[in-house]
Coordinates of C-alpha atoms in Angstrom, one line a residue:
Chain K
X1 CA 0.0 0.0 0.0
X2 CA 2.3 2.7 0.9
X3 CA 5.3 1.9 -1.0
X4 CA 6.5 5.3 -1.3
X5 CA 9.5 6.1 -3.8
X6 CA 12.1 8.0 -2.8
X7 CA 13.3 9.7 -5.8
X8 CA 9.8 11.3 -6.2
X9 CA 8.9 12.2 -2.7
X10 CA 9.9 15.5 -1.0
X11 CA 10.4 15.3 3.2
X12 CA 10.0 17.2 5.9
X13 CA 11.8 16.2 8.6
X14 CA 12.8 17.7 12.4
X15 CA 15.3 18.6 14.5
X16 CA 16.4 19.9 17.4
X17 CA 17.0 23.4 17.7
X18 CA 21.0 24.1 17.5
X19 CA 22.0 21.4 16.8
X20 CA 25.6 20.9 15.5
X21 CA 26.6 21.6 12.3
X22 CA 28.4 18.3 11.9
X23 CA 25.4 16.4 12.5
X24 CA 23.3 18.7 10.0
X25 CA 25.7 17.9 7.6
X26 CA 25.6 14.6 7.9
X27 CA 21.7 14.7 7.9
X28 CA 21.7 16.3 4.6
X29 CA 24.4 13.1 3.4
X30 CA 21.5 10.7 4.3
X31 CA 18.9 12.0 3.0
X32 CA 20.3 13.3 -0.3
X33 CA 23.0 10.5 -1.2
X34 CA 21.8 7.4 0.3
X35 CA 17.8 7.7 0.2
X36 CA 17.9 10.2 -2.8
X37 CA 14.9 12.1 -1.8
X38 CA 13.5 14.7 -4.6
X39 CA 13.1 17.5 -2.0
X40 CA 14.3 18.3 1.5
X41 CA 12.9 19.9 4.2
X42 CA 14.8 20.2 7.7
X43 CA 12.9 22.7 10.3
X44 CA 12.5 22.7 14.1
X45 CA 9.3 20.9 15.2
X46 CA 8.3 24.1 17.4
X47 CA 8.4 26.2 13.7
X48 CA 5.6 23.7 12.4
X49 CA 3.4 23.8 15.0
X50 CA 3.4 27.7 15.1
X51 CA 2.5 27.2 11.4
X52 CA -0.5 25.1 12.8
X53 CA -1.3 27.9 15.3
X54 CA -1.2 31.0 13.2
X55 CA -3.4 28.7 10.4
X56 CA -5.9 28.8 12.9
X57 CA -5.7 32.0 14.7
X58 CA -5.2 34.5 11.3
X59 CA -5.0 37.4 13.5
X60 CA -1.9 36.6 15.4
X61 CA 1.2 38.1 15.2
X62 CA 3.6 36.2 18.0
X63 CA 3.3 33.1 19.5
X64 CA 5.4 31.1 21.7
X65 CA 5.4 27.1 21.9
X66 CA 6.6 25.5 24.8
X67 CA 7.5 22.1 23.6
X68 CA 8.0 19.6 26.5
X69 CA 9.6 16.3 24.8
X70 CA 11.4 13.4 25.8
X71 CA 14.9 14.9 26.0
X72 CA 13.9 18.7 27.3
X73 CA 11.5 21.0 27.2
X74 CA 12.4 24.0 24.5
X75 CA 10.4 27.7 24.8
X76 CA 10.5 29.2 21.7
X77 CA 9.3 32.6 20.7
X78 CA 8.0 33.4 17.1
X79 CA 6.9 36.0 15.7
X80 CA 5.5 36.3 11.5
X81 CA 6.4 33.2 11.1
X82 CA 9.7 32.9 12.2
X83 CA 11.7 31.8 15.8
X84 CA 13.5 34.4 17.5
X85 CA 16.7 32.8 18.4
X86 CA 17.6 35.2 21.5
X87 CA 14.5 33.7 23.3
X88 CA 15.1 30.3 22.7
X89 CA 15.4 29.1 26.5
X90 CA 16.1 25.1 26.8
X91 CA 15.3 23.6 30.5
X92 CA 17.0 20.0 30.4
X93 CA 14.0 18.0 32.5
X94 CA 12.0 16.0 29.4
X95 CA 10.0 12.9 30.2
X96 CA 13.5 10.9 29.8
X97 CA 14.4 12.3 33.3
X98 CA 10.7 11.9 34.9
X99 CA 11.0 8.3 33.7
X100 CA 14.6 7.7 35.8
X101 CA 13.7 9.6 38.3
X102 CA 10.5 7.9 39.6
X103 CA 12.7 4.2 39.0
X104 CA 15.1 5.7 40.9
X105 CA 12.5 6.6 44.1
X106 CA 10.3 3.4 43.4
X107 CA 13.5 1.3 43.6
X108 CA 14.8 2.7 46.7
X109 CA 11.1 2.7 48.4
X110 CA 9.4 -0.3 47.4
X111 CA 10.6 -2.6 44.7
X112 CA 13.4 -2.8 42.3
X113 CA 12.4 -1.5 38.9
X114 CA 15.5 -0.1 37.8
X115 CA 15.9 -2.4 34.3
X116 CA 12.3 -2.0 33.8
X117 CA 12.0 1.4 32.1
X118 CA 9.2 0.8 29.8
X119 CA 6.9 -0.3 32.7
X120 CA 7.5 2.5 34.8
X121 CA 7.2 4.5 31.9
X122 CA 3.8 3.2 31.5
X123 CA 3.0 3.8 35.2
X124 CA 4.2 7.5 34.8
X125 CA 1.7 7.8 32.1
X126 CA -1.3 6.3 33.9
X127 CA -0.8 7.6 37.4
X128 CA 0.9 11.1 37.4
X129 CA -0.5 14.4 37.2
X130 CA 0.4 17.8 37.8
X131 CA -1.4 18.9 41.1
X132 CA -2.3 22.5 41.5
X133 CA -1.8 23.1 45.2
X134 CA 1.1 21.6 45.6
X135 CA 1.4 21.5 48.9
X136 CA -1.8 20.8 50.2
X137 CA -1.2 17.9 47.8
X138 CA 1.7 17.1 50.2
X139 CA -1.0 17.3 53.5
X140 CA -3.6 15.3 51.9
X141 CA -0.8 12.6 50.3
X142 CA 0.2 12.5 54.0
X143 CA -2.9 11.1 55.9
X144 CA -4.0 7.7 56.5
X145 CA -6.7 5.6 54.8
X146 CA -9.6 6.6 53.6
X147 CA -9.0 10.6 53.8
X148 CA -6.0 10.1 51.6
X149 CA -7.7 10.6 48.4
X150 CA -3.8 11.4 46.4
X151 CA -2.8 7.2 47.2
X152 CA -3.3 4.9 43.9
X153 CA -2.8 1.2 43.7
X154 CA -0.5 -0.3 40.2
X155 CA -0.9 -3.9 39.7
X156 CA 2.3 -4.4 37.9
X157 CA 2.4 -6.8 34.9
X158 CA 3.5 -10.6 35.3
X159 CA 2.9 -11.3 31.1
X160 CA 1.1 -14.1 31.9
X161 CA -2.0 -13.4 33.3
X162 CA -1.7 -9.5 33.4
X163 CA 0.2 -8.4 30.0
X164 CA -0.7 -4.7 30.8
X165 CA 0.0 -2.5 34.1
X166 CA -3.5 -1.0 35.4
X167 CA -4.6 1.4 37.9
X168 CA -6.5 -0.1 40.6
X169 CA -9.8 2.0 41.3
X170 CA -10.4 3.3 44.3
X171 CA -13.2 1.0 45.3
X172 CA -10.5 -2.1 45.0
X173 CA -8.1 -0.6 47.1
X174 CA -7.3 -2.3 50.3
X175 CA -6.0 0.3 53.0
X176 CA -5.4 -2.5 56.0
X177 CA -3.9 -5.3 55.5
X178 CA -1.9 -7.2 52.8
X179 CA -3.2 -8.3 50.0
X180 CA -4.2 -12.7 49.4
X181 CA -3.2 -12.3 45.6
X182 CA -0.5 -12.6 43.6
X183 CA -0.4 -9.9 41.8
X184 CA 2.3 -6.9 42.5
X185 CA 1.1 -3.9 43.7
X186 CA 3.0 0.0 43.7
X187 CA 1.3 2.2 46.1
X188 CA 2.1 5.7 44.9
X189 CA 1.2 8.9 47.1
X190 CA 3.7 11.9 46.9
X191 CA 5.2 10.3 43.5
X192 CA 2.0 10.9 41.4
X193 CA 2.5 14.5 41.9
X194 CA 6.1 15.1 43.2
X195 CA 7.8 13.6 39.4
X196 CA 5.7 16.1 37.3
X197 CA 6.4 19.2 39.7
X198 CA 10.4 18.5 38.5
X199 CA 9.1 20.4 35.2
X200 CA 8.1 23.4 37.7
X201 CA 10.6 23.3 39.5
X202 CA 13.8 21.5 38.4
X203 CA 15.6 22.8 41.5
X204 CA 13.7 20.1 44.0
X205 CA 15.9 17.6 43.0
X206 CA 19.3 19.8 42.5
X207 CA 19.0 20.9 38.6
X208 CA 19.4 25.0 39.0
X209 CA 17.5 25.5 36.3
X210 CA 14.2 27.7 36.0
X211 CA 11.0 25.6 35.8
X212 CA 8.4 26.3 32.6
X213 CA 6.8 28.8 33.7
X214 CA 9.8 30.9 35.0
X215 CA 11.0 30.5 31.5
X216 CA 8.5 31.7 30.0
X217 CA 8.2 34.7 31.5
X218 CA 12.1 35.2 31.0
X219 CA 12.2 34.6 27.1
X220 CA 8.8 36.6 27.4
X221 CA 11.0 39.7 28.8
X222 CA 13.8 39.2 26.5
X223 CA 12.1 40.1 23.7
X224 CA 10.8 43.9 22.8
X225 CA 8.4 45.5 24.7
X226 CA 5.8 46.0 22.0
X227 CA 5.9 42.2 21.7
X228 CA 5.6 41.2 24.9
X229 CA 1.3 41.7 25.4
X230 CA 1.1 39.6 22.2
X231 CA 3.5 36.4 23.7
X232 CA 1.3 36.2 27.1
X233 CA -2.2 36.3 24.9
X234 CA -0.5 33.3 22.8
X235 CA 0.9 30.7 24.8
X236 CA 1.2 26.9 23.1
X237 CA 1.7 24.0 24.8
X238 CA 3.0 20.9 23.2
X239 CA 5.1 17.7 23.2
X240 CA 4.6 14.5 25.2
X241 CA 4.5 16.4 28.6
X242 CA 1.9 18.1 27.9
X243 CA -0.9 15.2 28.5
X244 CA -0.3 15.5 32.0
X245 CA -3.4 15.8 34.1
X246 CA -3.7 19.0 35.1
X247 CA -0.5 20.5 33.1
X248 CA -2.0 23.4 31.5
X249 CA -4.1 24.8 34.4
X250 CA -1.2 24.5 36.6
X251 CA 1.1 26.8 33.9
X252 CA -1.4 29.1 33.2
X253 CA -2.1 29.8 37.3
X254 CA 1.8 30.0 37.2
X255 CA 2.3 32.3 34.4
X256 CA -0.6 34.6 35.5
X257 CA 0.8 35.1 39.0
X258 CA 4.2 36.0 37.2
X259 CA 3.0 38.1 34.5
X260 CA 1.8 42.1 34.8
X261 CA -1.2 42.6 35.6
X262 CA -1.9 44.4 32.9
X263 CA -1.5 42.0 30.1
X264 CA -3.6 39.1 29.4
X265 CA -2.7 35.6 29.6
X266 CA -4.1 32.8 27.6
X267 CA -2.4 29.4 27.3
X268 CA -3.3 26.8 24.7
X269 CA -3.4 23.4 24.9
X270 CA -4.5 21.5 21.3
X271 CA -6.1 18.5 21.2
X272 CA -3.5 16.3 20.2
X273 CA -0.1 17.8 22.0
X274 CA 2.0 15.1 20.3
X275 CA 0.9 15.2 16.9
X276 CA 0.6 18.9 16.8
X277 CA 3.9 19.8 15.0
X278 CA 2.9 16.7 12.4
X279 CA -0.3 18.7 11.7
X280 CA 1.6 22.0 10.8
X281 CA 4.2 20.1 8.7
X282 CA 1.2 18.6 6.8
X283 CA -0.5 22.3 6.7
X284 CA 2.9 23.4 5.2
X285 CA 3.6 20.7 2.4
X286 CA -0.2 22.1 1.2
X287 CA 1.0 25.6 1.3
X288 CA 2.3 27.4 -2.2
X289 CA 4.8 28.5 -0.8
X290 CA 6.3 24.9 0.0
X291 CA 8.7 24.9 -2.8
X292 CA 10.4 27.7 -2.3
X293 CA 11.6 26.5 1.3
X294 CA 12.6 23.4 0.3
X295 CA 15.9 22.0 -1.1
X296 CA 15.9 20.2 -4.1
X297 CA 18.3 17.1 -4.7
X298 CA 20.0 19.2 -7.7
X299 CA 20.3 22.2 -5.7
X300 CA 21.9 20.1 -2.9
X301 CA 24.6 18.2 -6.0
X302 CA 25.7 21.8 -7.2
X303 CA 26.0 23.7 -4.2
X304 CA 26.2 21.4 -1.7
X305 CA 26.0 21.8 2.2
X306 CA 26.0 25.4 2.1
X307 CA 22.8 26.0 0.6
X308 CA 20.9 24.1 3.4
X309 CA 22.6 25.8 6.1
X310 CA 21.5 29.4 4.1
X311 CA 17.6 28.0 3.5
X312 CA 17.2 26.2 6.7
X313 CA 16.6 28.1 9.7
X314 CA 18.0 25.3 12.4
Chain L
X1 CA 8.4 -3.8 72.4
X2 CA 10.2 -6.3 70.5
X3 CA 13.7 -4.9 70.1
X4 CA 15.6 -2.0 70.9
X5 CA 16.7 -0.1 68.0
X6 CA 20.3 1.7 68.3
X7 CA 19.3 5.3 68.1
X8 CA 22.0 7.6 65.8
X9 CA 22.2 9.7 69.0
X10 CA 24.3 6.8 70.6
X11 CA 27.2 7.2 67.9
X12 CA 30.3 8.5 69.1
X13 CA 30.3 12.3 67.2
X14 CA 34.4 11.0 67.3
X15 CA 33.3 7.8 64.7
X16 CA 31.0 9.8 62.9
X17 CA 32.3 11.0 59.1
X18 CA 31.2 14.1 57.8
X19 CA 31.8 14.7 54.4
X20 CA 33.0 18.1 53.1
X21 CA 30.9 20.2 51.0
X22 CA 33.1 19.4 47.8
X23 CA 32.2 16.0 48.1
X24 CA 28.6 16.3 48.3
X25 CA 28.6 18.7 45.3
X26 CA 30.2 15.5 43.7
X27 CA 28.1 13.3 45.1
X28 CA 25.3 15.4 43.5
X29 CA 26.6 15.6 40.2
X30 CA 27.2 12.0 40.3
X31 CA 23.0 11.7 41.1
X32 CA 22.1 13.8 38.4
X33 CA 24.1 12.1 35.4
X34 CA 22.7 9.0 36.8
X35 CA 19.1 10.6 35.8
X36 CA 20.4 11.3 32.0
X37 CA 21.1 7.9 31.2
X38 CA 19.2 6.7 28.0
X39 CA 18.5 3.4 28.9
X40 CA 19.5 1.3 26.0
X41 CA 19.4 -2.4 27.0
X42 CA 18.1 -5.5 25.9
X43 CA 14.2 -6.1 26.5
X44 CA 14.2 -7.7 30.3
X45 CA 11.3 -9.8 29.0
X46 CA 12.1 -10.4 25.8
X47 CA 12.7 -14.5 27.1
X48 CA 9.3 -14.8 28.1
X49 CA 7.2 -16.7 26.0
X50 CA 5.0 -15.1 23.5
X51 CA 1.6 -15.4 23.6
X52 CA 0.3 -15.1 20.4
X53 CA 2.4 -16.7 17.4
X54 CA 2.9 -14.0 14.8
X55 CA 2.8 -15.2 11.1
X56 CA 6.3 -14.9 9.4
X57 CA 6.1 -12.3 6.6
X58 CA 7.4 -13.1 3.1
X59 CA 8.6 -10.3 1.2
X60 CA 9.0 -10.4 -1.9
X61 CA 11.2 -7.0 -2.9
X62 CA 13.6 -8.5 -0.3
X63 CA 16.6 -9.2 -2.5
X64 CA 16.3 -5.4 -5.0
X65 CA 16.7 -4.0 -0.9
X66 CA 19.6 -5.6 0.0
X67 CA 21.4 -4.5 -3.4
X68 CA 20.4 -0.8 -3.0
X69 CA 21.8 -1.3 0.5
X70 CA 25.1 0.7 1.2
X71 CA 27.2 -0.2 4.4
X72 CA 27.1 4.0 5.6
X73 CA 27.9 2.5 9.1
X74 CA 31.5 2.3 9.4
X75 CA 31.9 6.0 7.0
X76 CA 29.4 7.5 10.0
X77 CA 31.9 5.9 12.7
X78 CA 34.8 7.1 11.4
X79 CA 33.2 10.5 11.2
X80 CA 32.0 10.9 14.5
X81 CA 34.7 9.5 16.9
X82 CA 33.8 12.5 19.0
X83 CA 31.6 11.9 21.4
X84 CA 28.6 14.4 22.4
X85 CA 31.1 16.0 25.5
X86 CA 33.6 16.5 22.8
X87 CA 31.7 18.4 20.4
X88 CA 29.6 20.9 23.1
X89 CA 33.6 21.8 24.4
X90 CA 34.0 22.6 20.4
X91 CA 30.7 24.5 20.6
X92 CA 32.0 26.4 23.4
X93 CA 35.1 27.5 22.0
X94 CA 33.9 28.6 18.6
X95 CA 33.9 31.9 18.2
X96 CA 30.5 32.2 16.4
X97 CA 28.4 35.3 17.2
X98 CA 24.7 34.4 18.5
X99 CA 23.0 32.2 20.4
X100 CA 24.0 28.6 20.7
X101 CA 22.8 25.7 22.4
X102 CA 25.2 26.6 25.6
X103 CA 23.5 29.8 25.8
X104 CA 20.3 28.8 25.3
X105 CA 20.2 26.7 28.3
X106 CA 17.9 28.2 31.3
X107 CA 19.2 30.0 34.1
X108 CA 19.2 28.9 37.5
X109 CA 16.1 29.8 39.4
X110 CA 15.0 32.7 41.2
X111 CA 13.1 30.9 43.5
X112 CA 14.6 29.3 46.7
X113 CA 15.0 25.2 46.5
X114 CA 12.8 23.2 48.6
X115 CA 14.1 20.0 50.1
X116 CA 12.4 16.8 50.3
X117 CA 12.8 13.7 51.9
X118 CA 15.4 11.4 50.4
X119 CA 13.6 8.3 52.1
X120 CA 9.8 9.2 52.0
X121 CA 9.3 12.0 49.8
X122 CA 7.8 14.4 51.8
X123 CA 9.0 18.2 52.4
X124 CA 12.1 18.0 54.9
X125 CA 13.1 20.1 57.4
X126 CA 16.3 18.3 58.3
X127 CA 19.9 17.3 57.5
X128 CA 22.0 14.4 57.5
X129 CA 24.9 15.9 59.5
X130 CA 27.1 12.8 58.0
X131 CA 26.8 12.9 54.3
X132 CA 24.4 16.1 53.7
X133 CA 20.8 13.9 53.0
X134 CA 17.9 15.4 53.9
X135 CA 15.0 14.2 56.4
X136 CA 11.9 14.4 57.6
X137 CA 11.2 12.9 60.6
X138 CA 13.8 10.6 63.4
X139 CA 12.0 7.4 61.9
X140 CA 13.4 8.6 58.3
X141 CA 16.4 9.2 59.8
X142 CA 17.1 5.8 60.7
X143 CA 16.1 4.3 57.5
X144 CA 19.0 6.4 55.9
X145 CA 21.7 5.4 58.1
X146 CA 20.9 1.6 58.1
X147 CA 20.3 2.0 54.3
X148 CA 22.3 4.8 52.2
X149 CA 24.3 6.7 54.7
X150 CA 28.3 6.7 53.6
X151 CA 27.4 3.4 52.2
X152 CA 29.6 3.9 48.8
X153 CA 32.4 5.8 48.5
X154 CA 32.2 9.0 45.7

């Protein structure tokens, strides 16, 4: 079905933002000489979902996308369509660190996980959220029993009979007593919320960096002051962190109590925070002007690597 | 009461190591790399049996891939004998005006750090006067020394 030709096909395909120039050039060896593609695209996935958000707001001048991956979270201003590199701030806490950081706790608390990074992955997903009073998260987390409405039981796979880690719900749960089943059990309190806060604050576990939403507001006040208003009105959040529970109430409570009181806030949170940049790549290859920011294959064999580093703004 | 626990109070303040504030920020460092690590290994259950038997694929254009295939691995290894270390101290010393990704990195906070726990998790109000770990209550305090306190050398 989808036996795609290389020779014919143009690509759009992303990077991270400053990346090394070695590695760019060797990106444009691969996908020129050994795949042979017709047309090349290289672009930072942030650029392509500001695409998607100026397609749907017209009116828009500035946005900034805070794109919370696997590796780190990037805050990326842009304004008419293009990145402003002086605000680029990069805060090195992605979902990779999360991930190792609650095997790290779960390991030294209850039970060794530290090989079984997909699991706990999968746990992370399920059971964490962002809470929005932190510390009366902490109180609650605290108490025994019933009143302890932050504790959730895991059952842990066995891939025999369980091939999938669940959440127990809260009728199930057994507060005295041990459990007559086989089954392994995680019981998470201050975790659930405690792993997402280190993207608030990367300093509660020793990284001095600023958390999102003192970035934001730092890229926000490095820019020109006719620009700032416009930032705070369009704020995009994207990337795997994003699906958090709670994520974007907690960053626009955040930003607003940061922000002048003047200016208004709004934070955005699309449907589909993983996909978004995909969307705005697809919203570009339908756009006329498409071929003029690509590369073609015989522009690439006359002038070689410097005419990608002069079209491509990575 | 079953048994009588050794209280941390009875240690001798003579016996008693304290590391020095270098080593901690060592220690530290050594923590946070630990969290960077990318985890590649071998599926853990990948020897567990499979439960449902997946049909072998024949495919056809199998032999016109393997001509078009070019061995790029050893040119790319040769290439890049640097490792990632290596080329951000090359990033750092070229001379190139703008932003880069060292500068782009976020500043530290303005906001104090808060201190949690290392045993339950919980805010701490505390400090391991040994090796710098911080505490929440005597009961946590135990569990460190018996478990983590100066119990590997940095």
């Amino acid at each position: 079905l989808y036996i795609v030709d290389f020779a014919d096909t143009s690509i759009v395909i992303t990077e991270p933002y400053f990346t090394f120039s070695s590695i760019q050039e060797s990106m444009n060896e691969i996908l020129f000489e050994e795949y042979q593609f017709q047309s090349v695209l290289r672009i930072n996935a942030g650029s392509l979902s500001a695409h998607r958000y100026f397609h749907e707001n017209n009116a828009e001048l500035c946005c900034i996308v805070v794109d919370s991956g696997f590796s780190s979270t990037h805050i990326v201003p842009h304004c008419r369509g293009r990145k402003m590199k002086e605000g680029i701030c990069r805060i090195n806490v992605g979902g990779k660190l999360l991930t190792n950081h609650l095997k790290e706790i779960i390991s030294y608390r209850q039970l060794h996980v530290m090989d079984e990074t997909y699991v706990i992955n999968q746990v992370k997903e399920d059971v964490c959220y962002v809470s929005q009073d932190f510390y009366k998260d902490m109180e609650t987390a605290q108490l025994k029993g019933e009143d302890n409405t932050v504790m959730r039981e895991y059952v842990l796979p066995d891939f025999s009979s369980i091939k999938k880690g669940f959440c127990k719900p809260r009728e199930e749960m057994n507060f005295t007593g041990k459990y007559k089943t086989g089954e392994q059990i995680l019981r998470l309190t201050n975790e659930r919320f405690a792993v997402p806060e280190m993207l608030f604050h990367p300093s509660d576990i020793g990284i001095q960096e600023m958390g999102i939403p003192e970035a934001l507001v730092n890229s926000i006040n490095n820019m020109p002051e006719e620009m700032q208003p416009h930032f705070y009105k369009n704020i995009v959040l994207t990337g795997g962190n994003a699906l958090f529970p709670g994520y974007r109430d907690r960053v626009y409570k955040e930003v607003r109590a940061l922000a002048p009181v003047e200016y208004q806030v709004s934070v955005a949170l699309p449907q589909n925070p993983v996909c978004y940049p995909w969307e705005g790549g697809k919203l570009l290859a339908e756009n006329p002007d498409f071929e003029e920011m690509v590369v073609t294959r015989e522009d690439y064999e006359e002038n070689g690597h410097y005419v990608c580093e002069e079209k491509f703004d990575i | 009461m079953a048994e009588k626990k050794t209280t941390v109070r009875s240690q001798d303040p003579n016996q008693r190591r304290v590391l020095d504030s270098a080593t901690r920020q060592r220690r530290l460092t050594r923590q946070l790399e630990a969290l960077e690590k990318d985890n590649f290994q071998d599926d853990p259950h990948a020897s567990l049996p499979q439960l449902v038997k997946r049909l072998p694929q024949f495919d056809e254009s199998n032999e016109s891939g393997k001509r078009r295939k070019k061995t790029r691995g050893d040119h790319f290894k040769q290439r890049f004998r640097k490792n990632f270390q290596a080329l951000l101290e090359e990033e750092d010393l070229s001379v190139s005006e703008g932003p880069n990704y060292l500068t782009a990195c976020a500043e530290p906070s303005k906001f104090p750090q808060r201190h949690f726990c290392a045993v339950c998790g919980f805010p701490s109000n505390y400090t391991c006067v040994s090796c710098g770990a911080r505490y929440c209550c005597v009961r946590c305090l135990g569990t460190h020394h018996e478990t983590r306190c100066l119990k590997w050398t940095v």
